[in-house]
CSV table of C-alpha atoms in Angstrom, one decimal:
chain,number,residue,atom,x,y,z
A,1,MET,CA,96.3,206.6,70.3
A,2,VAL,CA,97.8,204.9,67.2
A,3,LYS,CA,97.1,201.2,66.9
A,4,MET,CA,100.4,199.5,67.5
A,5,ARG,CA,99.6,196.1,65.9
A,6,PHE,CA,98.2,195.4,62.5
A,7,ASP,CA,97.1,191.8,61.9
A,8,PHE,CA,97.8,191.9,58.2
A,9,LEU,CA,101.6,192.1,59.0
A,10,ASP,CA,101.3,188.6,60.5
A,11,GLY,CA,99.5,187.4,57.4
A,12,VAL,CA,102.3,188.7,55.1
A,13,ARG,CA,104.9,187.1,57.4
A,14,GLY,CA,103.1,183.8,57.4
A,15,LEU,CA,102.8,183.7,53.6
A,16,ALA,CA,106.4,184.5,53.2
A,17,ALA,CA,107.5,181.7,55.6
A,18,LEU,CA,105.3,179.1,53.8
A,19,TRP,CA,106.7,180.3,50.4
A,20,VAL,CA,110.3,179.7,51.6
A,21,VAL,CA,109.4,176.2,52.9
A,22,LEU,CA,107.6,175.1,49.7
A,23,PHE,CA,110.5,176.5,47.7
A,24,HIS,CA,112.9,174.4,49.8
A,25,SER,CA,110.8,171.3,49.3
A,26,MET,CA,111.3,171.7,45.5
A,27,LEU,CA,115.0,172.4,46.0
A,28,PHE,CA,115.6,169.3,48.0
A,29,ASN,CA,113.6,167.3,45.4
A,30,GLY,CA,115.7,168.6,42.5
A,31,TYR,CA,118.3,165.8,42.7
A,32,ALA,CA,121.2,168.1,41.9
A,33,THR,CA,122.1,171.0,44.1
A,34,GLU,CA,122.2,173.5,41.3
A,35,LYS,CA,118.7,173.7,39.9
A,36,ILE,CA,115.1,172.6,40.4
A,37,LYS,CA,113.9,169.6,38.4
A,38,TRP,CA,110.8,170.9,36.5
A,39,SER,CA,107.7,168.8,36.2
A,40,GLU,CA,106.2,168.0,32.7
A,41,ASN,CA,102.8,167.9,34.3
A,42,ILE,CA,101.2,171.3,33.4
A,43,PHE,CA,99.4,171.8,36.7
A,44,LEU,CA,102.4,170.9,38.9
A,45,ASN,CA,104.7,173.0,36.6
A,46,ILE,CA,102.4,176.0,37.0
A,47,LEU,CA,102.6,175.6,40.8
A,48,GLN,CA,106.3,175.3,40.7
A,49,LYS,CA,106.9,178.5,38.8
A,50,PRO,CA,105.9,181.0,41.5
A,51,LEU,CA,107.3,178.7,44.2
A,52,SER,CA,110.7,178.6,42.4
A,53,ILE,CA,111.5,182.2,43.5
A,54,GLY,CA,110.6,181.5,47.2
A,55,HIS,CA,114.1,182.5,48.2
A,56,ILE,CA,113.1,186.1,47.6
A,57,ALA,CA,110.7,185.9,50.5
A,58,VAL,CA,113.7,186.4,52.9
A,59,ALA,CA,113.9,189.9,51.6
A,60,ILE,CA,110.3,190.4,52.6
A,61,PHE,CA,111.1,189.3,56.1
A,62,ILE,CA,113.8,192.0,56.3
A,63,VAL,CA,111.6,194.8,55.1
A,64,LEU,CA,108.9,193.7,57.6
A,65,SER,CA,111.6,193.6,60.4
A,66,GLY,CA,112.5,197.2,59.7
A,67,PHE,CA,108.9,198.2,59.6
A,68,CYS,CA,107.9,196.5,62.8
A,69,LEU,CA,111.0,197.7,64.7
A,70,ALA,CA,110.3,201.3,63.6
A,71,ILE,CA,106.7,201.4,65.0
A,72,PRO,CA,107.8,202.4,68.6
A,73,ILE,CA,110.4,204.9,67.4
A,74,VAL,CA,108.5,206.8,64.7
A,75,ASN,CA,106.2,208.0,67.5
A,76,ASN,CA,109.1,208.7,69.9
A,77,ASP,CA,111.1,211.2,67.8
A,78,LEU,CA,113.3,208.4,66.3
A,79,ASN,CA,114.5,207.4,69.8
A,80,LEU,CA,114.8,203.9,71.0
A,81,LYS,CA,112.4,203.5,73.8
A,82,GLY,CA,114.4,202.6,76.9
A,83,GLY,CA,117.7,203.1,75.2
A,84,PHE,CA,120.1,200.8,73.3
A,85,LYS,CA,120.5,198.3,76.1
A,86,ARG,CA,116.8,197.6,76.4
A,87,TYR,CA,116.4,197.5,72.6
A,88,ILE,CA,119.3,195.0,72.0
A,89,SER,CA,118.4,192.8,74.9
A,90,ARG,CA,114.8,192.5,73.7
A,91,ARG,CA,116.0,191.6,70.2
A,92,ALA,CA,118.4,189.0,71.6
A,93,LYS,CA,115.6,187.5,73.7
A,94,ARG,CA,113.2,187.3,70.8
A,95,LEU,CA,115.6,186.0,68.2
A,96,ILE,CA,118.4,183.9,69.8
A,97,PRO,CA,116.9,181.4,72.2
A,98,PRO,CA,114.5,179.8,69.7
A,99,TYR,CA,117.3,179.8,67.1
A,100,TYR,CA,119.7,178.0,69.5
A,101,ILE,CA,117.1,175.4,70.3
A,102,ALA,CA,116.3,174.9,66.6
A,103,LEU,CA,120.0,174.6,65.9
A,104,LEU,CA,120.3,171.9,68.6
A,105,LEU,CA,117.3,170.1,67.2
A,106,SER,CA,118.9,170.2,63.7
A,107,GLY,CA,122.1,168.7,65.1
A,108,LEU,CA,120.2,166.0,66.9
A,109,LEU,CA,118.3,165.0,63.8
A,110,ILE,CA,121.5,164.7,61.9
A,111,LEU,CA,123.0,162.6,64.7
A,112,LEU,CA,120.0,160.3,65.0
A,113,PHE,CA,119.5,159.7,61.3
A,114,PRO,CA,122.5,158.3,59.5
A,115,ILE,CA,120.9,159.1,56.1
A,116,LEU,CA,121.4,162.8,57.0
A,117,GLN,CA,125.1,162.3,57.6
A,118,GLU,CA,126.1,161.4,54.0
A,119,PRO,CA,125.8,163.4,50.8
A,120,HIS,CA,123.2,162.1,48.3
A,121,ASN,CA,123.6,164.7,45.5
A,122,THR,CA,120.7,166.8,46.8
A,123,ALA,CA,120.5,170.3,48.2
A,124,TRP,CA,121.1,168.8,51.7
A,125,ASP,CA,124.8,168.1,50.7
A,126,ASN,CA,126.0,171.6,51.5
A,127,LYS,CA,124.8,171.3,55.1
A,128,LEU,CA,127.5,168.7,55.6
A,129,PRO,CA,129.9,168.0,57.2
A,130,ILE,CA,129.4,169.5,60.6
A,131,THR,CA,132.7,170.9,61.8
A,132,ILE,CA,133.9,172.7,64.9
A,133,GLY,CA,134.1,175.9,62.9
A,134,SER,CA,130.6,175.6,61.7
A,135,VAL,CA,129.2,174.9,65.1
A,136,VAL,CA,131.2,177.8,66.8
A,137,SER,CA,130.2,180.2,64.1
A,138,HIS,CA,126.6,179.3,64.3
A,139,ILE,CA,126.6,179.8,68.1
A,140,GLY,CA,128.3,183.1,67.6
A,141,LEU,CA,125.9,184.1,64.8
A,142,PHE,CA,128.7,184.9,62.4
A,143,HIS,CA,128.4,181.8,60.1
A,144,ASN,CA,127.1,184.0,57.3
A,145,LEU,CA,130.5,185.7,57.0
A,146,ASN,CA,132.3,182.5,55.7
A,147,ASN,CA,131.2,180.7,52.6
A,148,SER,CA,132.3,177.3,54.1
A,149,TRP,CA,130.1,177.8,57.2
A,150,ILE,CA,127.1,179.7,56.0
A,151,TYR,CA,124.8,176.8,55.0
A,152,LYS,CA,126.0,174.1,57.4
A,153,ILE,CA,123.7,172.2,59.8
A,154,ASN,CA,120.5,174.1,58.8
A,155,GLY,CA,120.7,176.1,55.6
A,156,ALA,CA,117.9,178.5,56.4
A,157,HIS,CA,119.7,179.8,59.5
A,158,TRP,CA,122.1,182.0,57.5
A,159,SER,CA,119.6,184.8,57.4
A,160,ILE,CA,119.2,184.7,61.2
A,161,ALA,CA,122.8,185.8,61.5
A,162,THR,CA,122.3,188.5,58.9
A,163,GLU,CA,119.2,189.8,60.7
A,164,TRP,CA,121.0,189.8,64.0
A,165,GLN,CA,123.9,191.8,62.6
A,166,ILE,CA,121.4,194.3,61.0
A,167,TYR,CA,119.9,194.9,64.4
A,168,TRP,CA,123.2,196.5,65.5
A,169,PHE,CA,123.0,199.0,62.7
A,170,PHE,CA,119.6,200.2,63.6
A,171,PRO,CA,120.9,202.7,66.3
A,172,LEU,CA,123.4,204.0,63.7
A,173,ILE,CA,120.6,204.5,61.2
A,174,LEU,CA,118.6,206.5,63.7
A,175,PHE,CA,121.7,208.5,64.8
A,176,LEU,CA,122.5,209.5,61.2
A,177,TRP,CA,118.9,210.3,60.4
A,178,LYS,CA,118.6,212.7,63.4
A,179,LYS,CA,122.0,214.2,63.0
A,180,TYR,CA,121.7,214.9,59.2
A,181,ASN,CA,118.5,213.9,57.4
A,182,LEU,CA,116.9,210.9,55.7
A,183,ILE,CA,118.6,211.3,52.4
A,184,VAL,CA,122.1,211.6,53.8
A,185,SER,CA,121.6,208.7,56.3
A,186,PHE,CA,120.1,206.5,53.6
A,187,SER,CA,123.0,207.3,51.3
A,188,ILE,CA,125.6,206.4,53.9
A,189,ILE,CA,123.9,203.2,54.8
A,190,THR,CA,123.5,202.3,51.1
A,191,ILE,CA,127.2,202.9,50.4
A,192,LEU,CA,128.2,200.9,53.5
A,193,ALA,CA,126.0,198.0,52.4
A,194,LEU,CA,127.4,198.0,48.8
A,195,ILE,CA,131.0,198.0,50.2
A,196,LEU,CA,130.1,195.0,52.4
A,197,TYR,CA,128.4,193.4,49.4
A,198,LYS,CA,131.8,193.5,47.6
A,199,ILE,CA,133.5,191.8,50.5
A,200,VAL,CA,130.8,189.2,51.6
A,201,PRO,CA,128.1,189.0,48.9
A,202,PHE,CA,126.9,185.6,50.2
A,203,ALA,CA,125.9,187.2,53.5
A,204,ALA,CA,123.4,189.5,51.7
A,205,PRO,CA,124.5,192.8,53.3
A,206,GLN,CA,122.2,194.5,50.8
A,207,PHE,CA,119.5,193.5,53.3
A,208,LEU,CA,120.6,196.5,55.4
A,209,ILE,CA,119.2,198.7,52.6
A,210,LEU,CA,115.9,196.8,52.7
A,211,PHE,CA,115.7,197.1,56.5
A,212,PHE,CA,116.1,200.8,56.1
A,213,MET,CA,113.4,200.8,53.5
A,214,GLY,CA,111.1,199.2,56.0
A,215,VAL,CA,111.9,201.8,58.6
A,216,VAL,CA,111.2,204.6,56.1
A,217,CYS,CA,108.0,202.9,55.0
A,218,CYS,CA,106.8,202.8,58.6
A,219,TYR,CA,107.8,206.5,59.2
A,220,TYR,CA,105.7,207.8,56.4
A,221,ALA,CA,102.9,205.3,56.8
A,222,PHE,CA,102.2,206.7,60.3
A,223,ARG,CA,102.2,210.2,59.0
A,224,ALA,CA,99.8,209.6,56.2
A,225,LYS,CA,96.3,211.0,56.8
A,226,THR,CA,94.7,209.8,53.6
A,227,ILE,CA,95.6,207.6,50.7
A,228,ASN,CA,94.5,207.5,47.1
A,229,LYS,CA,92.3,204.4,46.6
A,230,ILE,CA,94.4,203.4,43.6
A,231,ASN,CA,97.5,202.9,45.7
A,232,LEU,CA,96.6,199.5,47.1
A,233,PRO,CA,95.6,197.8,43.9
A,234,LEU,CA,98.5,199.5,42.0
A,235,SER,CA,101.1,198.4,44.5
A,236,ALA,CA,99.7,194.8,44.5
A,237,VAL,CA,99.8,194.7,40.7
A,238,LEU,CA,103.4,196.1,40.6
A,239,LEU,CA,104.5,193.6,43.2
A,240,CYS,CA,103.0,190.6,41.4
A,241,ALA,CA,104.3,191.8,38.1
A,242,PHE,CA,107.8,191.9,39.5
A,243,PHE,CA,107.4,188.4,40.9
A,244,ALA,CA,106.4,187.3,37.4
A,245,PHE,CA,109.4,189.0,36.0
A,246,LEU,CA,111.7,187.1,38.4
A,247,ILE,CA,110.1,183.8,37.4
A,248,PHE,CA,111.1,184.2,33.8
A,249,ARG,CA,114.2,186.4,34.0
A,250,LYS,CA,117.3,185.6,36.0
A,251,THR,CA,118.4,188.7,37.9
A,252,SER,CA,121.3,189.4,40.2
A,253,PRO,CA,120.5,189.0,43.9
A,254,LEU,CA,121.5,192.6,44.5
A,255,VAL,CA,119.2,194.1,41.9
A,256,ALA,CA,116.4,191.7,42.7
A,257,ASN,CA,116.5,192.4,46.4
A,258,ILE,CA,116.6,196.1,46.2
A,259,THR,CA,113.9,196.3,43.5
A,260,LEU,CA,111.7,194.0,45.6
A,261,GLY,CA,112.4,196.2,48.6
A,262,LEU,CA,111.0,199.2,46.8
A,263,PHE,CA,107.9,197.5,45.4
A,264,PHE,CA,107.1,195.6,48.7
A,265,SER,CA,107.6,198.8,50.8
A,266,TYR,CA,105.1,200.6,48.5
A,267,PHE,CA,102.7,197.7,49.0
A,268,LEU,CA,103.2,197.6,52.7
A,269,TYR,CA,102.7,201.4,53.0
A,270,SER,CA,99.5,201.1,50.9
A,271,CYS,CA,98.1,198.3,53.1
A,272,PHE,CA,99.0,200.1,56.3
A,273,VAL,CA,97.6,203.5,55.4
A,274,TYR,CA,94.5,201.9,53.8
A,275,LYS,CA,93.9,199.9,56.9
A,276,ASN,CA,94.6,202.8,59.2
A,277,THR,CA,92.4,205.3,57.4
A,278,HIS,CA,89.5,203.1,56.3
A,279,ASN,CA,89.5,200.6,59.1
A,280,LYS,CA,88.6,197.8,56.7
A,281,THR,CA,89.7,194.2,56.8
A,282,LEU,CA,92.3,193.1,54.4
A,283,PHE,CA,90.5,189.8,54.0
A,284,LEU,CA,93.1,187.3,52.9
A,285,LEU,CA,95.9,188.7,55.0
A,286,GLU,CA,93.8,188.9,58.1
A,287,SER,CA,92.1,185.5,57.9
A,288,LYS,CA,92.4,182.9,60.5
A,289,PRO,CA,94.8,180.6,58.5
A,290,MET,CA,97.1,183.6,57.9
A,291,GLU,CA,96.9,184.5,61.5
A,292,PHE,CA,98.0,181.0,62.4
A,293,LEU,CA,100.8,181.0,59.8
A,294,GLY,CA,102.0,184.4,61.0
A,295,LYS,CA,102.1,183.3,64.6
A,296,ILE,CA,104.3,180.2,63.9
A,297,SER,CA,106.3,181.8,61.0
A,298,TYR,CA,109.6,182.1,62.8
A,299,SER,CA,109.3,178.6,64.2
A,300,LEU,CA,108.4,177.3,60.8
A,301,TYR,CA,111.4,179.0,59.2
A,302,LEU,CA,113.8,177.7,62.0
A,303,ILE,CA,113.0,174.0,61.9
A,304,HIS,CA,111.7,173.0,58.5
A,305,GLY,CA,115.0,172.3,56.8
A,306,PRO,CA,116.2,169.0,58.3
A,307,PHE,CA,112.7,167.6,58.4
A,308,LEU,CA,112.3,168.3,54.7
A,309,ALA,CA,115.7,166.9,53.9
A,310,LEU,CA,114.9,163.7,55.9
A,311,ALA,CA,111.6,163.1,54.2
A,312,ASN,CA,113.1,163.6,50.7
A,313,LEU,CA,116.0,161.3,51.3
A,314,ILE,CA,113.8,158.6,52.7
A,315,LEU,CA,111.6,158.8,49.7
A,316,LEU,CA,114.5,158.9,47.3
A,317,ASN,CA,116.4,156.0,48.8
A,318,ASN,CA,113.5,153.6,49.7
A,319,PHE,CA,110.8,154.1,47.1
A,320,ASP,CA,110.8,154.0,43.3
A,321,LEU,CA,108.8,157.2,42.7
A,322,THR,CA,108.8,159.7,39.9
A,323,ASN,CA,110.0,163.2,40.7
A,324,ASP,CA,106.4,164.5,40.4
A,325,VAL,CA,105.0,162.0,42.9
A,326,ARG,CA,107.8,162.8,45.3
A,327,GLN,CA,107.2,166.5,45.0
A,328,ILE,CA,103.4,166.1,45.7
A,329,ILE,CA,104.3,164.0,48.8
A,330,LEU,CA,106.7,166.7,50.0
A,331,PHE,CA,104.0,169.4,49.6
A,332,VAL,CA,101.6,167.2,51.6
A,333,PHE,CA,104.3,166.6,54.2
A,334,VAL,CA,104.8,170.4,54.7
A,335,ILE,CA,101.1,170.8,55.4
A,336,ALA,CA,100.4,167.6,57.4
A,337,PHE,CA,103.7,167.3,59.4
A,338,ILE,CA,105.9,170.4,59.3
A,339,LEU,CA,103.2,172.9,60.0
A,340,PRO,CA,101.9,171.0,63.1
A,341,VAL,CA,105.5,170.4,64.4
A,342,SER,CA,106.2,174.1,63.9
A,343,ALA,CA,103.1,175.0,65.9
A,344,LEU,CA,104.3,172.6,68.6
A,345,PHE,CA,107.7,174.3,68.6
A,346,TYR,CA,106.1,177.7,68.8
A,347,HIS,CA,104.0,176.7,71.9
A,348,LEU,CA,106.8,174.8,73.6
A,349,VAL,CA,109.7,177.1,72.8
A,350,GLU,CA,109.2,180.3,70.9
A,351,ARG,CA,106.2,181.6,72.8
A,352,ARG,CA,108.3,181.6,76.0
A,353,PHE,CA,110.6,184.3,74.5
A,354,LEU,CA,108.1,186.7,73.1
A,355,ASN,CA,108.4,190.3,74.2
A,356,ASN,CA,105.4,192.1,75.6
């Protein structure tokens, strides 16, 4: 029987979530909403560079989502186990209740702390004001389709709506794949995603292509019997090289996301097949800290925004600190406060909605 769970996937997911959170700490601390304020301290500047592209980690989540959802179907003739109703109800149970509770928590924090209710020329400004439209659209998970709603209340939540909408395309992907073939189905989905990108680019419909890449990656990973030893280091080098390229060269979100999808899918395929064929530990990705991060990654992603914004605004308005000092404090705040609170949210909320 094929092993249905690979611990390194949680490690990748955990690293991606932490990457996003640390990136947001820099964004909130950048004073203006348009760019990060770079440190003149060489060590902090070196740390800021890779963290500055943390937004790209959302694309990693989407590829992982496609990969993980494909695991049951690649061994079931591309059929959804239990049918569409079981599939979508399990997705809804896993994604939506923790999201709603995190959304409520975000609203309560804004209500309880007046400092979060007024703009201060930081990245928190576009989360305000809370309107009936933004609340209704967030509840309905369509806030990503309107530029005036997408980042309200809790900015990180825009991708939850995008992922939920992608879930509804998964059965279509499988239908087209079985009716025609992989190339035709991938072409149709790509064309559809590009059309949607022209209409609502801020909703990142290109993630539909990345999701499909994750599905394809899983399909071929399970069929691979052997792997060239060069694949894993080569895929890791290519992925890191692309990250370095993004740090120093501004690239359109469409091109960046699709290219990352290709490189990360290759890396994911290499890790999976290497692990499956050699049964060796991928040390860093399967370590205890990575296991912990992976377990709480969704909770971390859901709740970190308002806490980060609150900490930054308190520091900005009550203490005469340099930008560097404030940034270091925010990094420590992520580790010392946000991670434990996310773990608490996981145990009190998210864990209750996990599917078996």
